mmCIF file with all atom_site columns, C-alpha atoms in Angstrom:
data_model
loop_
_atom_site.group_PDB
_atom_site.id
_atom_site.type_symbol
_atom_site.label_atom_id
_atom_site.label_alt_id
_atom_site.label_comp_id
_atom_site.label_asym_id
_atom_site.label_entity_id
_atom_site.label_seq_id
_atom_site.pdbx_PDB_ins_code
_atom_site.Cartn_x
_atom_site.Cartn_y
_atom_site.Cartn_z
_atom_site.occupancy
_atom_site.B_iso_or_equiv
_atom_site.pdbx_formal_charge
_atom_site.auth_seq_id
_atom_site.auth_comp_id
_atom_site.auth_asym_id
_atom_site.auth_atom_id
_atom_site.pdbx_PDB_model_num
ATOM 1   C CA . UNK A 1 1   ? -3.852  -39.908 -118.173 1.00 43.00 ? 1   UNK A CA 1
ATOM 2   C CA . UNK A 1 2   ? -0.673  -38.108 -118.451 1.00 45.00 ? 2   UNK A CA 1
ATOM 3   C CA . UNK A 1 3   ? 1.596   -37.513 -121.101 1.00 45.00 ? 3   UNK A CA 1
ATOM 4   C CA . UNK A 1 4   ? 5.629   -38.098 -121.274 1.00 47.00 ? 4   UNK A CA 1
ATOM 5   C CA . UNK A 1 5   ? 5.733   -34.605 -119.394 1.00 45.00 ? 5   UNK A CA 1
ATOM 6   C CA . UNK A 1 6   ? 3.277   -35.235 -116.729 1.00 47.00 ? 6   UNK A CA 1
ATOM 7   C CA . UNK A 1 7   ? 0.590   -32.981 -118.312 1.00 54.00 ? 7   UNK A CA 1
ATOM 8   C CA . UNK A 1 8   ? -3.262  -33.980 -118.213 1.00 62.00 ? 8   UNK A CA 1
ATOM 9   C CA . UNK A 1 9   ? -4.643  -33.757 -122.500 1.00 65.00 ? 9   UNK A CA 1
ATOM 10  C CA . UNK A 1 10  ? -8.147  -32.537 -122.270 1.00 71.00 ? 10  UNK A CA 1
ATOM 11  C CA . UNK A 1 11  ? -10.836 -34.867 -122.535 1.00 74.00 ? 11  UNK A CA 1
ATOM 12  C CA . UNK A 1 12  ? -12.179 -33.805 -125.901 1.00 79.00 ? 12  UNK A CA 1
ATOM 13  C CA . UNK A 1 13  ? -8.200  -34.498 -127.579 1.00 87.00 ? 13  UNK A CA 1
ATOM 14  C CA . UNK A 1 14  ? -8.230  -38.253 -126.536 1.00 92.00 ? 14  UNK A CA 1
ATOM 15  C CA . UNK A 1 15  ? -11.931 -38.870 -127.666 1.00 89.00 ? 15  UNK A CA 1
ATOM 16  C CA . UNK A 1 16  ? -11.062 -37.381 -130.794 1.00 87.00 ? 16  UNK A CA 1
ATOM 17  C CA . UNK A 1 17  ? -8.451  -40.151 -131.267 1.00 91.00 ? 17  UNK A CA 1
ATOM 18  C CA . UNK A 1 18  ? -10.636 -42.835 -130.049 1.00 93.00 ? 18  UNK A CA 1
ATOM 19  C CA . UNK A 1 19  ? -13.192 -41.953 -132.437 1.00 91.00 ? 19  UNK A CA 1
ATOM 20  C CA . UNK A 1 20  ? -10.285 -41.557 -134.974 1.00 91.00 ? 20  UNK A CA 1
ATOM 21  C CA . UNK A 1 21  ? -9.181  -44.808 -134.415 1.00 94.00 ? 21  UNK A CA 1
ATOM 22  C CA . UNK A 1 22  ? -12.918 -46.201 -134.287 1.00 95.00 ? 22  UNK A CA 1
ATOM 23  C CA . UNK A 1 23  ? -13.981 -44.510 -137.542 1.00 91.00 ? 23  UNK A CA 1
ATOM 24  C CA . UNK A 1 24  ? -10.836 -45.484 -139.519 1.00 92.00 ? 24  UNK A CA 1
ATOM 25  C CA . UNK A 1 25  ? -11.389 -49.614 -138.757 1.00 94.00 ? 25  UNK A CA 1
ATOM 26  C CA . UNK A 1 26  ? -13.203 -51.376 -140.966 1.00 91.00 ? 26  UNK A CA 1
ATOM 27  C CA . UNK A 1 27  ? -14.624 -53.580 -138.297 1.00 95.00 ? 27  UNK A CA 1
ATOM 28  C CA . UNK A 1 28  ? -15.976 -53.374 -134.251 1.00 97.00 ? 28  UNK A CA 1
ATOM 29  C CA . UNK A 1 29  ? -12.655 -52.792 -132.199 1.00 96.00 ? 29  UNK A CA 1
ATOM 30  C CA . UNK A 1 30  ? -11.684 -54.136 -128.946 1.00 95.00 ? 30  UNK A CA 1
ATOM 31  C CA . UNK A 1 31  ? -10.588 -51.998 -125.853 1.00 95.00 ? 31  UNK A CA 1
ATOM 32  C CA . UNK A 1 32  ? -7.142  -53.328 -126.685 1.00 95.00 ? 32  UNK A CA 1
ATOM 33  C CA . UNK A 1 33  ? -7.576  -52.587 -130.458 1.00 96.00 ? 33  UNK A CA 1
ATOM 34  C CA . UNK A 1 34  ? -8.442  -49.260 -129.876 1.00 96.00 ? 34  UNK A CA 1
ATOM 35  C CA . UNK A 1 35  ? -5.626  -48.478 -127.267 1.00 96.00 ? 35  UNK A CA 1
ATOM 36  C CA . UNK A 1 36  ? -3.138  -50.272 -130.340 1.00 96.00 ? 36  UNK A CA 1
ATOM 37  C CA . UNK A 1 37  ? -4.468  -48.033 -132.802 1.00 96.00 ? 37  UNK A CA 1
ATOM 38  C CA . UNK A 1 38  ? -3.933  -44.235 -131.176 1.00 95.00 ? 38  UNK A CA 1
ATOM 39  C CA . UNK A 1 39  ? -0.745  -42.305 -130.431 1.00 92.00 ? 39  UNK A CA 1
ATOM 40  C CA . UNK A 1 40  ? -1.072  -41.388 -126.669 1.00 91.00 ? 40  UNK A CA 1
ATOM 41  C CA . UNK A 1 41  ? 0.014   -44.279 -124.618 1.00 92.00 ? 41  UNK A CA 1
ATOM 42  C CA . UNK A 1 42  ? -2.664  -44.611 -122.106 1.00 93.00 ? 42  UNK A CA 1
ATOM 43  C CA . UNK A 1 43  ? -3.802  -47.303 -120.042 1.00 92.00 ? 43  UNK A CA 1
ATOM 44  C CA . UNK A 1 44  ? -6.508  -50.255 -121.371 1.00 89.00 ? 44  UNK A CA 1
ATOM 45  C CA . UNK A 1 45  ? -8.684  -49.541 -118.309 1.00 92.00 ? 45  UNK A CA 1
ATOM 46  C CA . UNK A 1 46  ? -8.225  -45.341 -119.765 1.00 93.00 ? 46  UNK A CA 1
ATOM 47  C CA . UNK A 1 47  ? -9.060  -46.194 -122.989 1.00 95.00 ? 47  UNK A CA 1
ATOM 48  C CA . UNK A 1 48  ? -12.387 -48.833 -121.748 1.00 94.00 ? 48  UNK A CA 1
ATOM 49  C CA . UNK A 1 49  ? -13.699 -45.661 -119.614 1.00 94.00 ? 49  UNK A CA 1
ATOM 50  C CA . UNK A 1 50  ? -13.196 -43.294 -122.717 1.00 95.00 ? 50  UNK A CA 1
ATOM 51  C CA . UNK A 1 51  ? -14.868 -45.513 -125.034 1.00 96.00 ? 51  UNK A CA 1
ATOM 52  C CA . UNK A 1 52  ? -18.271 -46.326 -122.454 1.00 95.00 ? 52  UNK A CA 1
ATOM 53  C CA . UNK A 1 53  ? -18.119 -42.201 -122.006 1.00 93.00 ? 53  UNK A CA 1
ATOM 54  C CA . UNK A 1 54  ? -18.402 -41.943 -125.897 1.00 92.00 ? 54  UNK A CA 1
ATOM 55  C CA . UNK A 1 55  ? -21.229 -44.706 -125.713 1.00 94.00 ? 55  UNK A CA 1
ATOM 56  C CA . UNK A 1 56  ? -22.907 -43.020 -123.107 1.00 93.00 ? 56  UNK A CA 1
ATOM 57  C CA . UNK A 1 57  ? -22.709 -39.714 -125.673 1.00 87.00 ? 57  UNK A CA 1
ATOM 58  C CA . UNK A 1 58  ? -24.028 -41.937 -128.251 1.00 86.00 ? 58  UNK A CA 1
ATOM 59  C CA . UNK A 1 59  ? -21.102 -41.753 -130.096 1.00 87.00 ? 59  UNK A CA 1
ATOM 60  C CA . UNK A 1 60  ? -20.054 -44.842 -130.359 1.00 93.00 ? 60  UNK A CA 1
ATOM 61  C CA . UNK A 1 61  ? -22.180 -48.486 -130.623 1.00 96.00 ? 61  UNK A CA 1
ATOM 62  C CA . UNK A 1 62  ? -21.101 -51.236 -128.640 1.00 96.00 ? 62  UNK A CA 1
ATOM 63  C CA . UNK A 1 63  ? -22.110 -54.985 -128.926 1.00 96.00 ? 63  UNK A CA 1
ATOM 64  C CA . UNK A 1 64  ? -20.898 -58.223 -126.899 1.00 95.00 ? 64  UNK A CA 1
ATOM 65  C CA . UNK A 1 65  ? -17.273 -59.769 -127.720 1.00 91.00 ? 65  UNK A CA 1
ATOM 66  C CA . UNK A 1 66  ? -15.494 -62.852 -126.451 1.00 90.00 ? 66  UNK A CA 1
ATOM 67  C CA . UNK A 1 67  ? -13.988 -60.521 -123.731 1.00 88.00 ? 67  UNK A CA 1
ATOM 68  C CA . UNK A 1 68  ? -15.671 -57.373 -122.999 1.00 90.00 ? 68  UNK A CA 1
ATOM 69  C CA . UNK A 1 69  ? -17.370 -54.718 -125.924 1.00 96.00 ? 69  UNK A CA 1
ATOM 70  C CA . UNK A 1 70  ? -16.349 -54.640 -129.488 1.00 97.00 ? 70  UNK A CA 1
ATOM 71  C CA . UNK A 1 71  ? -16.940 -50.762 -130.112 1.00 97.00 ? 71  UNK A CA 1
ATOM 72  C CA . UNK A 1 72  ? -17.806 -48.810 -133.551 1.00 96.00 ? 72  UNK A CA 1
ATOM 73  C CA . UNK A 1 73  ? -18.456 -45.567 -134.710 1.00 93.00 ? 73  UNK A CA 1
ATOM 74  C CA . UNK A 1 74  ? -21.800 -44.110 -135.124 1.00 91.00 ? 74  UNK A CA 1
ATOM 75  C CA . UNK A 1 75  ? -20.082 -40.241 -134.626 1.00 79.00 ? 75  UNK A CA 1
ATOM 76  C CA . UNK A 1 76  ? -17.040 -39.178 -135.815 1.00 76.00 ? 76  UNK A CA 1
ATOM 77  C CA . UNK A 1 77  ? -15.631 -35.977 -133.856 1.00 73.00 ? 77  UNK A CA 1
ATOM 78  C CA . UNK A 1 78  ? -17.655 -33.249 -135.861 1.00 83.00 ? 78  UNK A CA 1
ATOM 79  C CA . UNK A 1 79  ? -21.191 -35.238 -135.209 1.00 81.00 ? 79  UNK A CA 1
ATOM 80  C CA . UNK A 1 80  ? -19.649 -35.166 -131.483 1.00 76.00 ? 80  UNK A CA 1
ATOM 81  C CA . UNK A 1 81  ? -19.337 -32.075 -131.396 1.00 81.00 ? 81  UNK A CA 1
ATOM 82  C CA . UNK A 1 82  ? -22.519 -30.804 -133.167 1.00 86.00 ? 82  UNK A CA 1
ATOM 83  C CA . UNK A 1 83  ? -24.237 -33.028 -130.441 1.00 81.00 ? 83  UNK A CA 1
ATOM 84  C CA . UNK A 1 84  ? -22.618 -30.970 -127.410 1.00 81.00 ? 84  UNK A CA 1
ATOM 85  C CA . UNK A 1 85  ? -24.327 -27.669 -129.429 1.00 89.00 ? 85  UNK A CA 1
ATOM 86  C CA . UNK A 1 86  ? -27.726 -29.416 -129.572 1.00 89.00 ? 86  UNK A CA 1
ATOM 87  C CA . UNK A 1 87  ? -27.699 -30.091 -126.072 1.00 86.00 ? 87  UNK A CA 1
ATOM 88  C CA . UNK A 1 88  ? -26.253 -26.777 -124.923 1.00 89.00 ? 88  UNK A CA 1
ATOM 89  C CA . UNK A 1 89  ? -29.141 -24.732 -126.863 1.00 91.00 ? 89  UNK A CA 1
ATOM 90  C CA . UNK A 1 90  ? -32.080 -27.536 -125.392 1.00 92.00 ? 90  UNK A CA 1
ATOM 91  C CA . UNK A 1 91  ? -30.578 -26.411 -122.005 1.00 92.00 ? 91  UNK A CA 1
ATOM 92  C CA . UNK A 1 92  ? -32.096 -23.052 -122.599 1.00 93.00 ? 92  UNK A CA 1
ATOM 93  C CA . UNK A 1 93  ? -36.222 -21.795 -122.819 1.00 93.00 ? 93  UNK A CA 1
ATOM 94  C CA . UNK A 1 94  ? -35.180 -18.970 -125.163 1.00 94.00 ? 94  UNK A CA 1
ATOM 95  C CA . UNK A 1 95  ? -33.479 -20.826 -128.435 1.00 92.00 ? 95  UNK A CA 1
ATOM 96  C CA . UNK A 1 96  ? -34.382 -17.622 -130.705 1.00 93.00 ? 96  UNK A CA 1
ATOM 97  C CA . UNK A 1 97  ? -32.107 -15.194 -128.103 1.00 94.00 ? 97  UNK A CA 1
ATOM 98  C CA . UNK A 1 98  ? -29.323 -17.747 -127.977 1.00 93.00 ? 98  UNK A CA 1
ATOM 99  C CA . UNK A 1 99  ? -29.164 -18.600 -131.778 1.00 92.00 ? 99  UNK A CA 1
ATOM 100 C CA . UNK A 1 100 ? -29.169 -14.691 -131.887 1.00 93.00 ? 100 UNK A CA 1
ATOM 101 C CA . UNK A 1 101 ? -26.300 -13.767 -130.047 1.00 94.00 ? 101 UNK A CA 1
ATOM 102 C CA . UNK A 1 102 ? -24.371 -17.388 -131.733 1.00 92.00 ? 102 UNK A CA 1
ATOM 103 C CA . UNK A 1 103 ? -24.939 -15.639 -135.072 1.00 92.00 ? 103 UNK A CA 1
ATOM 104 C CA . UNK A 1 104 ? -23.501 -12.427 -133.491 1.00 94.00 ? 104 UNK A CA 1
ATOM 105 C CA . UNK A 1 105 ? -20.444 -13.861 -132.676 1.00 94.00 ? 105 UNK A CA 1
ATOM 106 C CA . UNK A 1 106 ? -19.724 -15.289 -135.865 1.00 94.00 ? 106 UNK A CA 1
ATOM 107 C CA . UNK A 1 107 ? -16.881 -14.416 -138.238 1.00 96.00 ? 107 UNK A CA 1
ATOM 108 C CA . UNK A 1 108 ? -18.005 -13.372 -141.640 1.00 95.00 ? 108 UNK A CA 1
ATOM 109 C CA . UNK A 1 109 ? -17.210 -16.909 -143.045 1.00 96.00 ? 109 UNK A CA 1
ATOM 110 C CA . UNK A 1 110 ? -18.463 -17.879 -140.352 1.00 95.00 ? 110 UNK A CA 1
ATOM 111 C CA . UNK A 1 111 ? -21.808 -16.618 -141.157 1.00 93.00 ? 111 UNK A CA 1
ATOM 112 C CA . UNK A 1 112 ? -21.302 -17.033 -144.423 1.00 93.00 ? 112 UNK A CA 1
ATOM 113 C CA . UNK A 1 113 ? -20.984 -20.709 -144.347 1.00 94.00 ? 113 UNK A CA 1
ATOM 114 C CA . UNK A 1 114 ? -23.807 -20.878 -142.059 1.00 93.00 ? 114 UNK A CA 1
ATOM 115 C CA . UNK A 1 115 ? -26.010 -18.688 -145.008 1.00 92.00 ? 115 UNK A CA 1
ATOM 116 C CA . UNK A 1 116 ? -24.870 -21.849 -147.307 1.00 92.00 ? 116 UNK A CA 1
ATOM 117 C CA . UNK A 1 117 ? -25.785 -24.300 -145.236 1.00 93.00 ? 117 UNK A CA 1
ATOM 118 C CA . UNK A 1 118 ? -28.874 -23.131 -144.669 1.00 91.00 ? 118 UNK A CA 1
ATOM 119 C CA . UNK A 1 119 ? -29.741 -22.438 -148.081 1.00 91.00 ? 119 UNK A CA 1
ATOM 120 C CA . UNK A 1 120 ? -29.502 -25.707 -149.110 1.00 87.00 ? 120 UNK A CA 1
ATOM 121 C CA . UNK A 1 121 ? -25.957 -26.314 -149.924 1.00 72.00 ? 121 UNK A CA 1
ATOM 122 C CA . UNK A 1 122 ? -24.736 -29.072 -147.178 1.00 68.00 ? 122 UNK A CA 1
ATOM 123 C CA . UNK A 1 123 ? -21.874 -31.011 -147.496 1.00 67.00 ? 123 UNK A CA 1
#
């Protein structure tokens, strides 16, 4: 998983354009459909072990093809990563102390936004 230049791209950059790729089809995509459909030129067998990982994450669904797992999205990258928050503050007995000290180290659109949302005015 290297680019042109021989430098690893984090994890979180190529799942983005997996689920990018996934969320933009209008139908289940192949291993081979996916690895068509995103810039980085990465291996099949990459792309395959990126989309089980975002399975695995519940991002993505799966279900049987002629040859292998036609994939969709059930996450795009923002669900992904408000699922990595919902585990992180599960991990922890005190939630009121850690949603403290997130709030604290929020910008003031930040909080804001947050203020917003929670007031009833979602997306």
């Amino acid at each position: 998983m290297t680019d042109a230049v021989g430098e690893r791209r984090p994890a979180r950059e190529l799942e983005a354009s997996v689920l990018a790729a996934l969320c933009a089809a209008d139908q289940p995509q192949s291993a081979a459909d996916v690895r068509a459909a995103i810039p980085q030129e990465l291996a099949r067998t990459t792309v395959a072990t990126l989309l089980a990982r975002l399975h695995e994450k519940g991002a993505v669904g799966r279900s049987p093809g002629r040859r292998g797992f036609l994939y969709f999205a059930l996450e795009d990258s923002h669900g992904l990563t408000a699922q990595r928050m919902h585990r992180e503050l599960d991990q922890d007995d005190d939630r009121s102390t850690v949603l403290a000290r997130f709030v604290e180290g929020l910008s003031a659109a930040d909080e804001a936004e947050l203020k917003r949302l929670l007031d009833g005015g979602g997306r």
